[in-house]
Short mmCIF file of C-alpha atoms and ligand atoms in Angstrom, two decimals:
data_model
loop_
_atom_site.label_atom_id
_atom_site.label_comp_id
_atom_site.label_asym_id
_atom_site.label_seq_id
_atom_site.Cartn_x
_atom_site.Cartn_y
_atom_site.Cartn_z
CA UNK B 24 0.15 0.20 -0.20
CA UNK B 25 1.23 3.50 -0.62
CA UNK B 26 0.70 6.37 1.76
CA UNK B 27 -2.50 7.34 0.50
CA UNK B 28 -3.83 4.16 0.67
CA UNK B 29 -2.97 4.39 4.33
CA UNK B 30 -4.62 7.45 5.66
CA UNK B 31 -7.44 6.88 3.89
CA UNK B 32 -7.90 3.66 5.94
CA UNK B 33 -6.77 5.12 8.76
CA UNK B 34 -9.35 8.37 8.10
CA UNK B 35 -12.02 6.03 7.80
CA UNK B 36 -12.43 4.80 11.25
CA UNK B 37 -12.23 8.06 12.96
CA UNK B 38 -13.97 10.21 9.45
CA UNK B 39 -17.58 9.52 7.41
CA UNK B 40 -15.78 8.07 4.67
CA UNK B 41 -12.69 9.67 5.20
CA UNK B 42 -12.66 12.76 3.81
CA UNK B 43 -13.95 16.25 5.11
CA UNK B 44 -16.43 16.96 1.51
CA UNK B 45 -18.09 13.96 -0.02
CA UNK B 46 -16.43 15.10 -3.41
CA UNK B 47 -12.94 14.27 -2.27
CA UNK B 48 -13.39 11.08 -1.65
CA UNK B 49 -13.68 9.54 -5.16
CA UNK B 50 -17.10 7.83 -4.77
CA UNK B 51 -18.12 9.69 -8.05
CA UNK B 52 -14.91 7.79 -10.17
CA UNK B 53 -12.83 5.44 -8.03
CA UNK B 54 -10.12 4.79 -6.34
CA UNK B 55 -8.50 5.78 -3.82
CA UNK B 56 -8.37 9.35 -2.87
CA UNK B 57 -4.63 10.95 -3.18
CA UNK B 58 -3.69 12.70 0.14
CA UNK B 59 -1.88 15.41 -0.55
CA UNK B 60 1.14 17.47 1.35
CA UNK B 61 2.14 19.90 -0.03
CA UNK B 62 1.86 23.07 -3.59
CA UNK B 63 2.81 25.44 -5.99
CA UNK B 64 1.78 27.86 -8.36
CA UNK B 65 -0.58 24.40 -10.04
CA UNK B 66 1.37 21.84 -9.45
CA UNK B 67 0.85 19.37 -6.28
CA UNK B 68 2.76 17.13 -4.04
CA UNK B 69 0.90 13.38 -2.91
CA UNK B 70 2.43 12.07 0.83
CA UNK B 71 4.28 9.33 -1.89
CA UNK B 72 5.66 12.59 -3.25
CA UNK B 73 4.45 12.48 -6.78
CA UNK B 74 3.44 16.06 -8.41
CA UNK B 75 0.23 16.14 -9.97
CA UNK B 76 -1.02 19.09 -12.49
CA UNK B 77 -3.60 20.35 -10.97
CA UNK B 78 -7.47 21.51 -12.35
CA UNK B 79 -9.07 22.17 -9.49
CA UNK B 80 -7.31 24.79 -7.03
CA UNK B 81 -8.99 24.79 -3.99
CA UNK B 82 -11.89 24.81 -6.84
CA UNK B 83 -11.28 28.20 -7.11
CA UNK B 84 -8.91 30.64 -5.15
CA UNK B 85 -5.89 29.04 -6.48
CA UNK B 86 -6.08 31.91 -9.21
CA UNK B 87 -2.57 32.31 -8.79
CA UNK B 88 -1.10 29.53 -8.07
CA UNK B 89 -0.53 27.98 -4.57
CA UNK B 90 1.61 29.43 -2.09
CA UNK B 91 1.13 33.15 -4.09
CA UNK B 92 4.18 35.30 -2.27
CA UNK B 93 2.17 38.02 -1.31
CA UNK B 94 -0.37 35.69 0.43
CA UNK B 95 2.32 33.66 1.60
CA UNK B 96 4.13 37.01 3.44
CA UNK B 97 0.11 38.53 4.50
CA UNK B 98 -0.47 35.52 6.25
CA UNK B 99 3.02 35.28 8.21
CA UNK B 100 2.80 39.04 9.17
CA UNK B 101 -1.35 38.87 10.51
CA UNK B 102 -0.63 36.00 12.71
CA UNK B 103 1.85 37.62 14.46
CA UNK B 104 -1.00 40.04 16.17
CA UNK B 105 -3.06 37.27 17.04
CA UNK B 106 -4.98 34.85 15.60
CA UNK B 107 -8.61 36.71 16.32
CA UNK B 108 -10.09 39.01 18.35
CA UNK B 109 -14.05 38.77 17.23
CA UNK B 110 -14.23 42.43 17.70
CA UNK B 111 -14.19 44.67 14.22
CA UNK B 112 -10.65 45.58 12.85
CA UNK B 113 -9.64 48.28 10.02
CA UNK B 114 -9.46 45.60 7.71
CA UNK B 115 -13.15 44.88 7.15
CA UNK B 116 -13.33 47.92 6.18
CA UNK B 117 -10.74 47.59 3.80
CA UNK B 118 -12.08 44.32 2.34
CA UNK B 119 -15.54 45.30 1.45
CA UNK B 120 -14.67 48.55 0.67
CA UNK B 121 -12.54 46.84 -2.44
CA UNK B 122 -15.85 44.15 -2.24
CA UNK B 123 -17.63 46.70 -3.32
CA UNK B 124 -15.15 48.71 -5.90
CA UNK B 125 -14.86 45.68 -8.12
CA UNK B 126 -18.56 43.69 -7.96
CA UNK B 127 -21.13 46.39 -9.00
CA UNK B 128 -23.70 44.91 -8.46
CA UNK B 129 -23.22 44.62 -4.27
CA UNK B 130 -23.07 48.46 -2.62
CA UNK B 131 -22.96 46.56 1.04
CA UNK B 132 -21.98 43.30 1.90
CA UNK B 133 -21.27 40.79 4.96
CA UNK B 134 -18.46 38.75 5.04
CA UNK B 135 -19.07 35.07 6.46
CA UNK B 136 -17.28 31.55 6.74
CA UNK B 137 -18.45 29.79 3.82
CA UNK B 138 -20.72 30.01 0.60
CA UNK B 139 -22.85 27.72 2.61
CA UNK B 140 -23.75 30.42 5.08
CA UNK B 141 -23.34 32.76 2.11
CA UNK B 142 -26.48 31.90 0.37
CA UNK B 143 -28.45 30.56 3.14
CA UNK B 144 -28.21 34.32 4.38
CA UNK B 145 -29.01 35.78 0.70
CA UNK B 146 -31.98 33.82 0.89
CA UNK B 147 -33.23 34.41 4.50
CA UNK B 148 -32.68 38.47 3.55
CA UNK B 149 -34.46 38.33 0.45
CA UNK B 150 -37.78 36.55 2.30
CA UNK B 151 -37.73 39.18 5.60
CA UNK B 152 -37.47 41.63 2.59
CA UNK B 153 -40.36 40.77 0.37
CA UNK B 154 -42.09 39.14 3.64
CA UNK B 155 -42.68 36.21 0.96
CA UNK B 156 -41.42 33.24 1.67
CA UNK B 157 -40.77 30.74 -1.18
CA UNK B 158 -37.90 30.72 -3.86
CA UNK B 159 -37.25 29.17 -6.97
CA UNK B 160 -33.88 27.53 -7.85
CA UNK B 161 -32.30 25.50 -10.97
CA UNK B 162 -31.77 21.84 -11.47
CA UNK B 163 -28.49 21.01 -10.83
CA UNK B 164 -26.44 24.69 -8.90
CA UNK B 165 -25.32 24.16 -5.97
CA UNK B 166 -25.37 26.67 -4.00
CA UNK B 167 -23.98 25.38 -0.19
CA UNK B 168 -25.38 22.47 2.28
CA UNK B 169 -28.35 24.42 4.14
CA UNK B 170 -31.85 22.34 3.98
CA UNK B 171 -33.48 24.20 1.71
CA UNK B 172 -30.57 23.61 -0.83
CA UNK B 173 -30.83 19.62 -0.67
CA UNK B 174 -34.30 19.44 -3.57
CA UNK B 175 -34.24 17.65 -6.65
CA UNK B 176 -37.39 17.95 -9.03
CA UNK B 177 -39.37 14.80 -8.76
CA UNK B 178 -40.73 13.78 -11.62
CA UNK B 179 -41.98 16.40 -13.03
CA UNK B 180 -39.41 19.61 -12.78
CA UNK B 181 -41.76 21.91 -12.16
CA UNK B 182 -43.32 19.83 -9.29
CA UNK B 183 -43.29 21.39 -6.19
CA UNK B 184 -39.58 19.69 -4.21
CA UNK B 185 -38.99 16.68 -2.85
CA UNK B 186 -35.48 16.44 -0.37
CA UNK B 187 -33.43 14.24 -1.92
CA UNK B 188 -31.30 14.26 1.24
CA UNK B 189 -32.35 12.61 4.65
CA UNK B 190 -32.86 14.70 7.20
CA UNK B 191 -34.58 18.02 5.27
CA UNK B 192 -37.82 18.84 6.57
CA UNK B 193 -40.82 18.27 4.20
CA UNK B 194 -42.05 21.62 5.59
CA UNK B 195 -38.25 22.95 4.42
CA UNK B 196 -38.36 21.32 0.57
CA UNK B 197 -42.18 22.93 -0.03
CA UNK B 198 -40.59 26.70 -0.05
CA UNK B 199 -37.78 25.26 -2.11
CA UNK B 200 -39.76 25.56 -6.36
CA UNK B 201 -37.03 24.14 -9.04
CA UNK B 202 -37.01 24.34 -12.65
CA UNK B 203 -34.04 23.51 -15.18
CA UNK B 204 -31.31 25.90 -16.05
CA UNK B 205 -31.75 27.98 -18.62
CA UNK B 206 -35.27 27.36 -19.18
CA UNK B 207 -36.65 30.62 -18.31
CA UNK B 208 -40.45 29.47 -19.37
CA UNK B 209 -40.56 27.22 -16.75
CA UNK B 210 -40.04 30.39 -14.50
CA UNK B 211 -42.55 31.38 -16.07
CA UNK B 212 -45.13 28.99 -14.95
CA UNK B 213 -43.40 28.47 -12.16
CA UNK B 214 -44.31 32.62 -10.54
CA UNK B 215 -47.77 31.82 -12.11
CA UNK B 216 -48.67 29.41 -10.25
CA UNK B 217 -47.37 30.79 -7.22
CA UNK B 218 -48.63 34.27 -7.37
CA UNK B 219 -47.40 36.66 -4.79
CA UNK B 220 -45.21 33.84 -3.07
CA UNK B 221 -41.64 33.90 -4.68
CA UNK B 222 -39.34 36.07 -2.95
CA UNK B 223 -36.15 34.60 -4.97
CA UNK B 224 -34.08 33.46 -8.04
CA UNK B 225 -31.86 32.28 -6.65
CA UNK B 226 -28.80 30.65 -9.55
CA UNK B 227 -25.39 30.60 -10.75
CA UNK B 228 -24.85 32.87 -13.24
CA UNK B 229 -22.84 30.70 -14.71
CA UNK B 230 -23.09 27.30 -13.55
CA UNK B 231 -20.33 25.53 -12.34
CA UNK B 232 -21.76 21.72 -10.40
CA UNK B 233 -22.29 19.95 -13.77
CA UNK B 234 -19.61 20.74 -15.78
CA UNK B 235 -19.76 24.56 -17.13
CA UNK B 236 -22.41 25.66 -18.37
CA UNK B 237 -23.08 28.96 -19.33
CA UNK B 238 -26.57 30.75 -19.66
CA UNK B 239 -28.38 30.54 -22.82
CA UNK B 240 -28.12 34.10 -24.75
CA UNK B 241 -31.45 35.85 -22.44
CA UNK B 242 -30.89 34.10 -19.73
CA UNK B 243 -29.72 36.35 -17.05
CA UNK B 244 -31.82 39.10 -18.87
CA UNK B 245 -35.61 37.33 -18.50
CA UNK B 246 -34.70 36.46 -15.36
CA UNK B 247 -33.94 39.95 -14.41
CA UNK B 248 -37.31 41.32 -15.64
CA UNK B 249 -39.36 38.47 -14.14
CA UNK B 250 -37.88 39.67 -10.97
CA UNK B 251 -38.84 42.85 -11.15
CA UNK B 252 -42.14 42.49 -12.80
CA UNK B 253 -43.27 40.48 -9.83
CA UNK B 254 -41.12 41.80 -6.53
CA UNK B 255 -38.72 39.09 -6.32
CA UNK B 256 -35.41 39.14 -5.53
CA UNK B 257 -32.62 37.93 -8.28
CA UNK B 258 -30.05 35.50 -6.32
CA UNK B 259 -26.02 35.15 -8.33
CA UNK B 260 -24.68 33.21 -6.12
CA UNK B 261 -21.24 33.84 -7.50
CA UNK B 262 -19.62 31.59 -4.84
CA UNK B 263 -17.40 29.75 -8.00
CA UNK B 264 -17.69 33.03 -10.77
CA UNK B 265 -16.68 35.93 -8.86
CA UNK B 266 -13.04 37.37 -9.02
CA UNK B 267 -13.13 34.19 -11.73
CA UNK B 268 -15.25 36.10 -14.72
CA UNK B 269 -13.58 39.35 -14.37
CA UNK B 270 -13.14 41.16 -11.10
CA UNK B 271 -16.86 41.78 -10.96
CA UNK B 272 -17.43 38.11 -11.49
CA UNK B 273 -20.28 36.98 -14.21
CA UNK B 274 -22.86 40.53 -12.98
CA UNK B 275 -19.93 42.84 -14.78
CA UNK B 276 -18.97 39.90 -17.23
CA UNK B 277 -22.35 39.55 -19.03
CA UNK B 278 -23.31 43.18 -18.23
CA UNK B 279 -27.08 41.83 -16.12
CA UNK B 280 -27.04 43.25 -12.14
CA UNK B 281 -28.69 41.08 -9.30
CA UNK B 282 -29.93 42.75 -6.39
CA UNK B 283 -27.89 40.30 -4.48
CA UNK B 284 -25.33 38.27 -4.59
CA UNK B 285 -23.28 36.03 -3.06
CA UNK B 286 -19.73 35.25 -3.14
CA UNK B 287 -16.37 32.78 -1.69
CA UNK B 288 -14.21 30.44 -3.20
CA UNK B 289 -11.78 32.99 -4.74
CA UNK B 290 -12.43 35.81 -2.32
CA UNK B 291 -10.41 33.98 1.48
CA UNK B 292 -7.84 33.33 -1.15
CA UNK B 293 -7.63 29.40 -0.25
CA UNK B 294 -9.13 30.27 3.90
CA UNK B 295 -13.00 29.86 5.06
CA UNK B 296 -14.70 32.58 3.73
CA UNK B 297 -17.87 33.14 2.05
CA UNK B 298 -20.15 37.25 1.71
CA UNK B 299 -23.53 37.76 0.51
CA UNK B 300 -23.90 41.61 -0.29
CA UNK B 301 -26.18 43.88 -2.81
CA UNK B 302 -28.40 46.88 -2.49
CA UNK B 303 -28.36 49.10 -0.11
CA UNK B 304 -31.73 48.56 1.40
CA UNK B 305 -31.52 44.40 0.69
CA UNK B 306 -28.80 45.07 2.49
CA UNK B 307 -29.49 47.06 6.35
CA UNK B 308 -32.02 44.42 6.15
CA UNK B 309 -29.61 42.46 8.01
CA UNK B 310 -29.27 42.87 12.47
CA UNK B 311 -27.86 44.70 13.73
CA UNK B 312 -29.48 47.72 11.13
CA UNK B 313 -32.72 45.63 9.70
CA UNK B 314 -34.46 42.66 11.65
CA UNK B 315 -32.78 40.01 9.76
CA UNK B 316 -31.03 38.04 11.83
CA UNK B 317 -27.13 37.03 10.83
CA UNK B 318 -24.04 36.44 12.86
CA UNK B 319 -20.52 34.51 12.93
CA UNK B 320 -18.23 34.40 15.44
CA UNK B 321 -14.95 33.89 13.16
CA UNK B 322 -16.63 36.05 10.47
CA UNK B 323 -14.36 38.95 9.76
CA UNK B 324 -11.31 36.32 11.37
CA UNK B 325 -8.29 38.96 10.45
CA UNK B 326 -6.29 36.31 9.24
CA UNK B 327 -8.69 35.60 6.49
CA UNK B 328 -9.85 38.96 5.51
CA UNK B 329 -5.94 39.80 4.91
CA UNK B 330 -5.62 36.65 2.68
CA UNK B 331 -8.07 37.25 0.76
CA UNK B 332 -7.82 40.92 0.75
CA UNK B 333 -4.49 40.55 -0.26
CA UNK B 334 -5.78 38.64 -3.93
CA UNK B 335 -8.87 40.53 -4.04
CA UNK B 336 -6.73 44.09 -4.54
CA UNK B 337 -3.83 42.10 -6.86
CA UNK B 338 -6.71 40.70 -9.27
CA UNK B 339 -8.47 44.61 -8.85
CA UNK B 340 -4.87 46.14 -9.69
CA UNK B 341 -3.93 43.63 -12.49
CA UNK B 342 -6.71 43.66 -15.58
CA UNK B 343 -4.15 41.35 -17.53
CA UNK B 344 -5.30 38.45 -15.20
CA UNK B 345 -8.07 37.39 -16.87
CA UNK B 346 -7.03 38.25 -20.39
CA UNK B 347 -4.29 35.98 -20.11
CA UNK B 348 -6.76 33.59 -18.21
CA UNK B 349 -9.05 34.05 -21.25
CA UNK B 350 -5.82 33.87 -24.03
CA UNK B 351 -4.56 29.91 -21.96
CA UNK B 352 -7.77 28.75 -21.74
CA UNK B 353 -8.81 29.24 -24.84
CA UNK B 354 -5.71 27.62 -26.31
CA UNK B 355 -5.78 24.71 -23.91
CA UNK B 356 -9.69 24.04 -25.35
CA UNK B 357 -8.83 24.77 -28.68
CA UNK B 358 -5.81 21.63 -28.08
CA UNK B 359 -8.11 19.36 -26.26
CA UNK B 360 -10.76 20.15 -29.64
CA UNK B 361 -8.22 19.23 -30.97
CA UNK B 362 -7.40 15.49 -30.25
CA UNK B 363 -10.98 14.17 -29.42
CA UNK B 364 -11.47 15.30 -32.92
CA UNK B 365 -8.57 13.45 -33.79
CA UNK B 366 -9.93 10.52 -32.35
CA UNK B 367 -13.39 10.65 -33.95
CA UNK B 368 -15.05 11.25 -30.06
CA UNK B 369 -18.84 12.74 -29.50
CA UNK B 370 -17.85 15.56 -27.03
CA UNK B 371 -19.14 19.09 -26.37
CA UNK B 372 -16.79 21.45 -24.77
CA UNK B 373 -18.21 24.45 -22.47
CA UNK B 374 -16.17 26.95 -21.68
CA UNK B 375 -16.41 30.93 -20.25
CA UNK B 376 -12.89 31.78 -19.25
CA UNK B 377 -11.19 29.83 -17.06
CA UNK B 378 -13.91 26.98 -16.40
CA UNK B 379 -13.87 24.66 -18.94
CA UNK B 380 -15.45 21.10 -18.72
CA UNK B 381 -15.83 18.99 -21.38
CA UNK B 382 -18.84 16.30 -21.74
CA UNK B 383 -18.53 12.99 -23.85
CA UNK B 384 -21.48 11.60 -26.71
CA UNK B 385 -23.80 14.27 -26.48
CA UNK B 386 -23.84 17.86 -28.82
CA UNK B 387 -24.65 20.43 -26.63
CA UNK B 388 -25.09 20.45 -22.75
CA UNK B 389 -27.20 23.07 -21.23
CA UNK B 390 -29.05 21.68 -18.23
CA UNK B 391 -28.76 18.82 -15.32
CA UNK B 392 -30.37 16.67 -17.93
CA UNK B 393 -27.70 17.69 -20.19
CA UNK B 394 -25.13 16.60 -17.92
CA UNK B 395 -26.47 13.80 -16.88
CA UNK B 396 -27.12 11.97 -20.35
CA UNK B 397 -23.23 12.12 -20.97
CA UNK B 398 -20.93 9.28 -20.61
CA UNK B 399 -19.49 9.10 -17.33
CA UNK B 400 -17.30 5.92 -17.99
CA UNK B 401 -15.71 7.58 -21.01
CA UNK B 402 -15.27 10.45 -17.91
CA UNK B 403 -13.86 7.59 -15.12
CA UNK B 404 -11.39 6.27 -17.40
CA UNK B 405 -9.96 9.38 -18.87
CA UNK B 406 -9.25 10.58 -15.07
CA UNK B 407 -7.52 7.43 -13.75
CA UNK B 408 -5.45 7.62 -17.22
CA UNK B 409 -4.33 11.04 -16.91
CA UNK B 410 -4.02 11.09 -12.96
CA UNK B 411 -1.73 8.43 -13.31
CA UNK B 412 0.76 10.25 -16.06
CA UNK B 413 0.67 13.43 -13.02
CA UNK B 414 -2.76 15.51 -14.28
CA UNK B 415 -5.05 16.36 -11.34
CA UNK B 416 -8.84 16.99 -12.92
CA UNK B 417 -11.60 17.34 -10.95
CA UNK B 418 -12.92 13.70 -9.18
CA UNK B 419 -16.07 14.08 -11.14
CA UNK B 420 -17.57 14.69 -14.28
CA UNK B 421 -20.31 17.37 -12.69
CA UNK B 422 -17.60 19.41 -11.27
CA UNK B 423 -15.93 22.73 -13.89
CA UNK B 424 -12.63 22.96 -14.30
CA UNK B 425 -10.06 25.61 -13.20
CA UNK B 426 -6.82 27.13 -14.44
CA UNK B 427 -5.02 29.81 -12.74
CA UNK B 428 -2.53 32.02 -14.02
CA UNK B 429 0.49 29.01 -13.04
CA UNK B 430 -0.77 27.24 -16.11
CA UNK B 431 1.54 27.40 -19.00
CA UNK B 432 1.29 26.99 -22.31
CA UNK B 433 4.34 24.06 -21.56
CA UNK B 434 1.86 22.84 -18.82
CA UNK B 435 -0.86 22.28 -20.85
CA UNK B 436 0.08 20.87 -23.57
CA UNK B 437 2.15 17.77 -21.29
CA UNK B 438 -1.62 17.96 -19.81
CA UNK B 439 -2.99 17.15 -23.37
CA UNK B 440 -0.38 15.05 -23.96
CA UNK B 441 -1.57 12.83 -21.47
CA UNK B 442 -4.54 12.82 -22.21
CA UNK B 443 -3.83 12.13 -26.08
CA UNK B 444 -1.90 8.86 -25.20
CA UNK B 445 -4.49 7.95 -22.30
CA UNK B 446 -7.35 8.02 -25.80
CA UNK B 447 -4.91 5.81 -27.17
CA UNK B 448 -4.32 3.31 -24.58
CA UNK B 449 -7.98 2.88 -24.25
CA UNK B 450 -9.41 3.24 -27.39
C1 LIG F 4 -19.00 26.00 -3.79
C2 LIG F 4 -19.65 26.51 -3.70
C3 LIG F 4 -21.23 26.84 -3.39
C4 LIG F 4 -21.21 26.61 -1.63
O1 LIG F 4 -20.04 27.12 -0.75
P1 LIG F 4 -19.09 26.62 0.62
O2 LIG F 4 -17.71 27.47 0.82
O3 LIG F 4 -18.06 24.98 -0.46
O4 LIG F 4 -20.04 26.50 1.65
C5 LIG F 4 -21.76 27.69 -3.21
N1 LIG F 4 -22.26 27.64 -4.46
C6 LIG F 4 -21.96 27.74 -5.25
C7 LIG F 4 -22.26 27.93 -6.59
C8 LIG F 4 -20.25 27.65 -5.00
O5 LIG F 4 -19.57 26.56 -6.45
#
């Protein structure tokens, strides 16, 4: 047994499934998860000393690579002042001001410790603001693991929600209404069927939790007008897209302004941070200004704020980061298409900026059903083939890949070569 296998055995004795978040366990691709000990740039080193090119980037935060020097230095300095006050600091004002400057849809912002907290709080605020209870989410969109989000469609996508995790009550599920992603008419129908009852529509403006699925032309704009017409709070869950597609996230990228935005991942530079923000008038519903309660012992933690601030500031001051990411990821896409075409594969590649995913045996992927129809077995085989060759993709066909500025053309070429060799071996 190698060290990862030994550690996995031990971890499983004391942690459910040996992991602290389910995808990490490799259940959907099979095999033993790798345990890592260090990383630099976009290279990961596992506990057996083997190196991998990293396409997860901690699910987003490593947009400038692992152990980015300014971040490491900030952290070293920050720890000398204490790890937590539980009282206000200057840094909290600094990062809030910076977020409001970078994200046009955000006029005021509250920090949390995770994307989950950000999303569940945003829904609570939207309910408090509109005095309505139901909300619409889209199949295959992920908004963290709060009860209200763990709902999938019944037989018909537009029926009342049925909880898809034990522990979520029917009462909770009933207030979550589901629509297929990219389907504006389904949303219209739900609104008609639930007059004056819908507080919010929450969505990933580019879906990243069923592979990468961009919004169809007019989808975001259509949701914006429906929300205006029906007094519904439009929430963009930008936990994944925020600071990744542009410094203002997807709302800036597509020029559609939601009422609220949730943030996470990049915002903490790798430390546990989330945030929700939006229009002043809505955010002033939040305690202690308003009646909607929301709090956190470690929210705005000085170490996490320092780390996030350093990263966001660099992204804000260097717009060329985004053009470089776009250029390199477009190159990666072109090379993937060359190899897949050469191998006569039927496939779809979806890409927005530095988010990219491929699905096999489908001609387009616009929603969750399309993603489910893709050939997951071929993905699994490819996953293990490239892993063996030193490329670490997300261990699920339903994840997006993320590039960082440290993914050089040389590393991308190596990756494409690993894919080509794997396909050579299996087809
Ligand atoms: C990761 C993610 C979340 C949850 O964030 P956590 O920090 O894992 O709680 C919410 N929404 C989206 C779109 C995400 O990708």
